[in-house]
Amino acid sequence: MVNVAQYQSVINGFINKNVQLVAVSKLQPKESIILLYQNSQKDFGENYVQELLEKQQQLPADIRWHFIGHLQSNKVKYIAPFIYLIQGVDSEKLLTEINKQALKHNRKINCLLQVHIAEEETKFGFSPAEAKVLLHKIIDNPSLYSNIIICGLMGMASLTDDTAKIRGEFRALAGMFHQFKKIFPSFNTLSMGMTADYEMAIEEGSNMVRIGSLLFGQRKS
Ligand SMILES: *Cc1c(COP(=O)(O)O)cnc(C)c1O
């Protein structure tokens, strides 16, 4: 069950810092979301489309739903009418589909590009080099994804106890973010940090953290 005192203490730690908390509510009951909502939390992160659709239909309409993690192209159409921010766009194919669905619904959808900064071989995310090529392509052709707002970058550090390594990965992503912020007008969000490493992520310049188990306890998976 959600721990409201823990939530308050996390939020209090963000006072005077420019950091937004996305409460990661995947596999958590609606009652827990409502409790945080009553404590002014408006941003929630989910990463299963079916679960997100059910929650979105049943919970307050002003919740800002974030899709975190890998999204299959064929599922974009279900979330396109309402999704607030798609965190973790990891291919051009997905970007193309999001743009198409956004057009259909006559809206612009906020997206972050997922960059894999961790050393381990992950399936998802652009390499830093690929992300740079893509961003330059969009800068050169601003109408390419006319119904997408690329708000910034998202990344996940390695699963390791080696804090120096984690810090280095966050620093590298922050460096890339600041480099592109200068030439990419819509860049304002650097999403990095989860329960285990969010404090370090903020020290390295994150302005959006995605925290689940610290607030809600362990997920039933
Ligand atoms: C589940 C998840 C989180 C939250 O993880 P915790 O360790 O529970 O804070 C953050 N980001 C992504 C992409 C996730 O899938």
Tab-separated table of C-alpha atoms and ligand atoms in Angstrom:
chain	number	residue	atom	x	y	z
A	1	MET	CA	0.000	0.000	0.000
A	2	VAL	CA	1.122	3.528	-0.672
A	3	ASN	CA	3.074	5.335	2.048
A	4	VAL	CA	1.835	8.932	2.156
A	5	ALA	CA	4.403	10.004	4.761
A	6	GLN	CA	7.168	8.703	2.525
A	7	TYR	CA	5.632	10.578	-0.395
A	8	GLN	CA	5.556	13.802	1.633
A	9	SER	CA	9.176	13.401	2.601
A	10	VAL	CA	10.236	12.831	-1.012
A	11	ILE	CA	8.255	15.876	-2.137
A	12	ASN	CA	9.675	17.994	0.688
A	13	GLY	CA	13.140	17.064	-0.490
A	14	PHE	CA	12.316	18.639	-3.858
A	15	ILE	CA	11.367	22.025	-2.433
A	16	ASN	CA	13.558	24.693	-4.021
A	17	LYS	CA	14.724	22.216	-6.612
A	18	ASN	CA	13.400	22.209	-10.101
A	19	VAL	CA	12.365	18.558	-10.060
A	20	GLN	CA	9.127	16.943	-11.080
A	21	LEU	CA	8.020	13.673	-9.516
A	22	VAL	CA	6.321	11.052	-11.634
A	23	ALA	CA	4.783	8.504	-9.272
A	24	VAL	CA	5.225	5.145	-10.969
A	25	SER	CA	1.964	3.366	-10.243
A	26	LYS	CA	2.289	0.325	-12.517
A	27	LEU	CA	0.832	-2.790	-10.873
A	28	GLN	CA	-0.478	-0.665	-8.001
A	29	PRO	CA	-4.162	-0.404	-7.093
A	30	LYS	CA	-6.291	2.595	-7.969
A	31	GLU	CA	-6.863	3.306	-4.256
A	32	SER	CA	-3.167	4.068	-3.854
A	33	ILE	CA	-3.228	6.470	-6.790
A	34	ILE	CA	-6.256	8.257	-5.332
A	35	LEU	CA	-4.479	8.707	-2.007
A	36	LEU	CA	-1.538	10.432	-3.654
A	37	TYR	CA	-3.867	12.408	-5.898
A	38	GLN	CA	-5.605	13.729	-2.778
A	39	ASN	CA	-2.169	14.821	-1.624
A	40	SER	CA	-1.743	16.897	-4.809
A	41	GLN	CA	0.177	14.390	-6.922
A	42	LYS	CA	-0.947	14.767	-10.540
A	43	ASP	CA	1.715	12.921	-12.563
A	44	PHE	CA	1.590	9.133	-12.670
A	45	GLY	CA	3.626	6.683	-14.737
A	46	GLU	CA	2.409	3.389	-16.141
A	47	ASN	CA	3.943	0.944	-18.551
A	48	TYR	CA	1.255	-1.551	-19.453
A	49	VAL	CA	-1.223	-0.182	-21.986
A	50	GLN	CA	-4.242	-2.203	-20.867
A	51	GLU	CA	-3.723	-1.301	-17.228
A	52	LEU	CA	-3.220	2.350	-18.127
A	53	LEU	CA	-6.475	2.436	-20.122
A	54	GLU	CA	-8.475	1.019	-17.239
A	55	LYS	CA	-6.997	3.441	-14.746
A	56	GLN	CA	-7.380	6.420	-17.058
A	57	GLN	CA	-11.073	5.672	-17.517
A	58	GLN	CA	-11.769	5.277	-13.825
A	59	LEU	CA	-9.581	7.912	-12.202
A	60	PRO	CA	-9.800	11.742	-12.205
A	61	ALA	CA	-9.581	13.330	-15.630
A	62	ASP	CA	-6.894	15.832	-14.675
A	63	ILE	CA	-4.279	13.178	-13.898
A	64	ARG	CA	-1.318	13.523	-16.236
A	65	TRP	CA	-0.478	10.043	-17.446
A	66	HIS	CA	3.075	9.252	-18.444
A	67	PHE	CA	3.896	6.184	-20.449
A	68	ILE	CA	7.277	4.950	-19.246
A	69	GLY	CA	9.296	2.177	-20.802
A	70	HIS	CA	8.893	0.377	-24.089
A	71	LEU	CA	5.728	1.101	-26.079
A	72	GLN	CA	4.730	-1.105	-29.003
A	73	SER	CA	3.798	0.848	-32.139
A	74	ASN	CA	0.522	-1.009	-32.560
A	75	LYS	CA	-0.637	0.174	-29.123
A	76	VAL	CA	-0.078	3.886	-29.644
A	77	LYS	CA	-3.606	4.384	-30.951
A	78	TYR	CA	-5.118	3.444	-27.601
A	79	ILE	CA	-3.275	6.030	-25.557
A	80	ALA	CA	-2.988	8.791	-28.171
A	81	PRO	CA	-6.232	10.542	-27.134
A	82	PHE	CA	-5.035	11.366	-23.630
A	83	ILE	CA	-1.386	10.555	-22.924
A	84	TYR	CA	0.517	13.481	-21.413
A	85	LEU	CA	4.103	12.388	-21.991
A	86	ILE	CA	5.533	9.333	-23.700
A	87	GLN	CA	8.811	8.644	-21.943
A	88	GLY	CA	10.924	6.237	-23.749
A	89	VAL	CA	10.519	6.711	-27.481
A	90	ASP	CA	13.119	4.273	-28.672
A	91	SER	CA	12.744	4.093	-32.454
A	92	GLU	CA	11.844	6.237	-35.443
A	93	LYS	CA	9.120	3.765	-36.287
A	94	LEU	CA	7.466	4.557	-32.968
A	95	LEU	CA	7.912	8.288	-33.496
A	96	THR	CA	6.229	8.003	-36.906
A	97	GLU	CA	3.278	6.138	-35.434
A	98	ILE	CA	2.876	8.575	-32.530
A	99	ASN	CA	2.871	11.447	-35.009
A	100	LYS	CA	0.219	9.750	-37.128
A	101	GLN	CA	-2.060	9.061	-34.166
A	102	ALA	CA	-1.533	12.543	-32.739
A	103	LEU	CA	-2.630	14.007	-36.076
A	104	LYS	CA	-5.770	11.870	-36.026
A	105	HIS	CA	-6.679	13.229	-32.631
A	106	ASN	CA	-5.683	16.729	-33.573
A	107	ARG	CA	-3.234	17.070	-30.734
A	108	LYS	CA	0.472	17.366	-30.160
A	109	ILE	CA	1.974	14.628	-28.042
A	110	ASN	CA	4.914	15.249	-25.745
A	111	CYS	CA	7.735	12.728	-26.061
A	112	LEU	CA	11.154	12.051	-24.602
A	113	LEU	CA	13.788	10.154	-26.521
A	114	GLN	CA	15.129	7.213	-24.566
A	115	VAL	CA	18.887	7.013	-24.722
A	116	HIS	CA	20.648	3.954	-23.412
A	117	ILE	CA	23.407	5.113	-21.181
A	118	ALA	CA	23.930	1.848	-19.322
A	119	GLU	CA	26.745	-0.411	-20.372
A	120	GLU	CA	24.692	-3.580	-20.466
A	121	GLU	CA	23.181	-4.586	-23.789
A	122	THR	CA	19.595	-3.362	-23.593
A	123	LYS	CA	17.086	-3.906	-26.298
A	124	PHE	CA	15.526	-0.485	-26.056
A	125	GLY	CA	16.655	3.069	-26.547
A	126	PHE	CA	18.830	4.960	-28.998
A	127	SER	CA	22.560	4.980	-28.603
A	128	PRO	CA	23.805	8.522	-27.905
A	129	ALA	CA	25.125	8.676	-31.478
A	130	GLU	CA	21.795	7.570	-32.962
A	131	ALA	CA	19.884	10.074	-30.843
A	132	LYS	CA	22.151	12.867	-32.041
A	133	VAL	CA	21.633	11.935	-35.681
A	134	LEU	CA	17.873	11.847	-35.188
A	135	LEU	CA	17.754	15.203	-33.396
A	136	HIS	CA	19.796	16.843	-36.137
A	137	LYS	CA	17.496	15.323	-38.732
A	138	ILE	CA	14.508	16.889	-36.966
A	139	ILE	CA	16.269	20.239	-36.615
A	140	ASP	CA	16.925	20.193	-40.366
A	141	ASN	CA	13.346	19.206	-41.129
A	142	PRO	CA	11.055	20.664	-38.460
A	143	SER	CA	7.854	19.491	-40.149
A	144	LEU	CA	8.926	15.842	-40.048
A	145	TYR	CA	7.047	15.121	-36.828
A	146	SER	CA	4.663	18.048	-36.836
A	147	ASN	CA	2.414	16.666	-34.090
A	148	ILE	CA	5.130	15.654	-31.678
A	149	ILE	CA	6.884	17.855	-29.173
A	150	ILE	CA	10.237	16.391	-28.266
A	151	CYS	CA	10.645	17.661	-24.730
A	152	GLY	CA	13.951	16.065	-23.904
A	153	LEU	CA	15.671	12.837	-22.953
A	154	MET	CA	15.081	9.858	-20.698
A	155	GLY	CA	17.581	7.299	-19.517
A	156	MET	CA	18.180	4.504	-17.056
A	157	ALA	CA	21.495	3.817	-15.393
A	158	SER	CA	23.095	0.397	-15.053
A	159	LEU	CA	21.821	-1.974	-12.396
A	160	THR	CA	24.941	-2.008	-10.290
A	161	ASP	CA	26.281	-1.060	-6.855
A	162	ASP	CA	29.066	0.873	-8.530
A	163	THR	CA	27.873	4.401	-7.755
A	164	ALA	CA	30.714	6.022	-9.671
A	165	LYS	CA	29.568	4.206	-12.759
A	166	ILE	CA	25.941	5.258	-12.273
A	167	ARG	CA	26.993	8.847	-11.724
A	168	GLY	CA	29.081	8.777	-14.882
A	169	GLU	CA	26.127	7.528	-16.906
A	170	PHE	CA	23.826	10.231	-15.555
A	171	ARG	CA	26.483	12.855	-16.199
A	172	ALA	CA	26.878	11.728	-19.792
A	173	LEU	CA	23.138	11.972	-20.452
A	174	ALA	CA	22.938	15.367	-18.761
A	175	GLY	CA	25.799	16.567	-20.941
A	176	MET	CA	23.955	15.517	-24.049
A	177	PHE	CA	20.745	17.125	-22.787
A	178	HIS	CA	22.441	20.484	-22.187
A	179	GLN	CA	24.149	20.360	-25.538
A	180	PHE	CA	20.847	19.888	-27.369
A	181	LYS	CA	18.913	22.284	-25.166
A	182	LYS	CA	20.902	25.070	-26.824
A	183	ILE	CA	19.715	24.183	-30.304
A	184	PHE	CA	16.411	22.415	-29.701
A	185	PRO	CA	13.828	24.928	-28.478
A	186	SER	CA	11.358	22.447	-26.992
A	187	PHE	CA	13.954	20.694	-24.815
A	188	ASN	CA	13.080	21.174	-21.152
A	189	THR	CA	12.912	17.716	-19.570
A	190	LEU	CA	15.670	15.392	-18.475
A	191	SER	CA	14.052	12.290	-16.993
A	192	MET	CA	16.480	10.189	-15.027
A	193	GLY	CA	16.423	8.587	-11.596
A	194	MET	CA	14.273	5.923	-9.935
A	195	THR	CA	13.923	4.659	-6.362
A	196	ALA	CA	17.491	3.407	-6.110
A	197	ASP	CA	19.312	6.307	-7.705
A	198	TYR	CA	17.092	9.393	-7.904
A	199	GLU	CA	19.133	11.501	-5.468
A	200	MET	CA	22.249	11.049	-7.514
A	201	ALA	CA	20.318	11.695	-10.721
A	202	ILE	CA	19.150	15.046	-9.333
A	203	GLU	CA	22.689	15.951	-8.309
A	204	GLU	CA	23.645	15.314	-11.920
A	205	GLY	CA	20.913	17.580	-13.284
A	206	SER	CA	17.781	15.494	-13.637
A	207	ASN	CA	14.566	17.526	-13.493
A	208	MET	CA	12.135	14.602	-13.652
A	209	VAL	CA	12.351	11.461	-11.540
A	210	ARG	CA	10.244	8.314	-11.897
A	211	ILE	CA	9.732	6.736	-8.501
A	212	GLY	CA	7.672	3.641	-7.804
A	213	SER	CA	8.585	1.237	-5.019
A	214	LEU	CA	9.810	3.907	-2.605
A	215	LEU	CA	6.288	5.390	-2.578
A	216	PHE	CA	4.104	2.344	-3.078
A	217	GLY	CA	6.163	-0.487	-1.611
A	218	GLN	CA	7.159	-3.503	-3.626
A	219	ARG	CA	5.098	-4.246	-6.709
A	220	LYS	CA	3.241	-7.495	-7.044
A	221	SER	CA	4.608	-8.795	-10.301
B	1	LIG	C1	9.214	0.645	-12.973
B	1	LIG	C2	9.945	1.793	-13.530
B	1	LIG	C3	10.374	2.849	-12.708
B	1	LIG	C4	10.192	2.885	-11.204
B	1	LIG	O1	11.046	1.980	-10.583
B	1	LIG	P1	11.242	1.971	-8.978
B	1	LIG	O2	12.547	1.312	-8.805
B	1	LIG	O3	10.104	1.189	-8.433
B	1	LIG	O4	11.250	3.370	-8.510
B	1	LIG	C5	11.006	3.931	-13.325
B	1	LIG	N1	11.215	3.969	-14.651
B	1	LIG	C6	10.826	2.965	-15.464
B	1	LIG	C7	11.087	3.080	-16.926
B	1	LIG	C8	10.194	1.851	-14.931
B	1	LIG	O5	9.833	0.855	-15.757
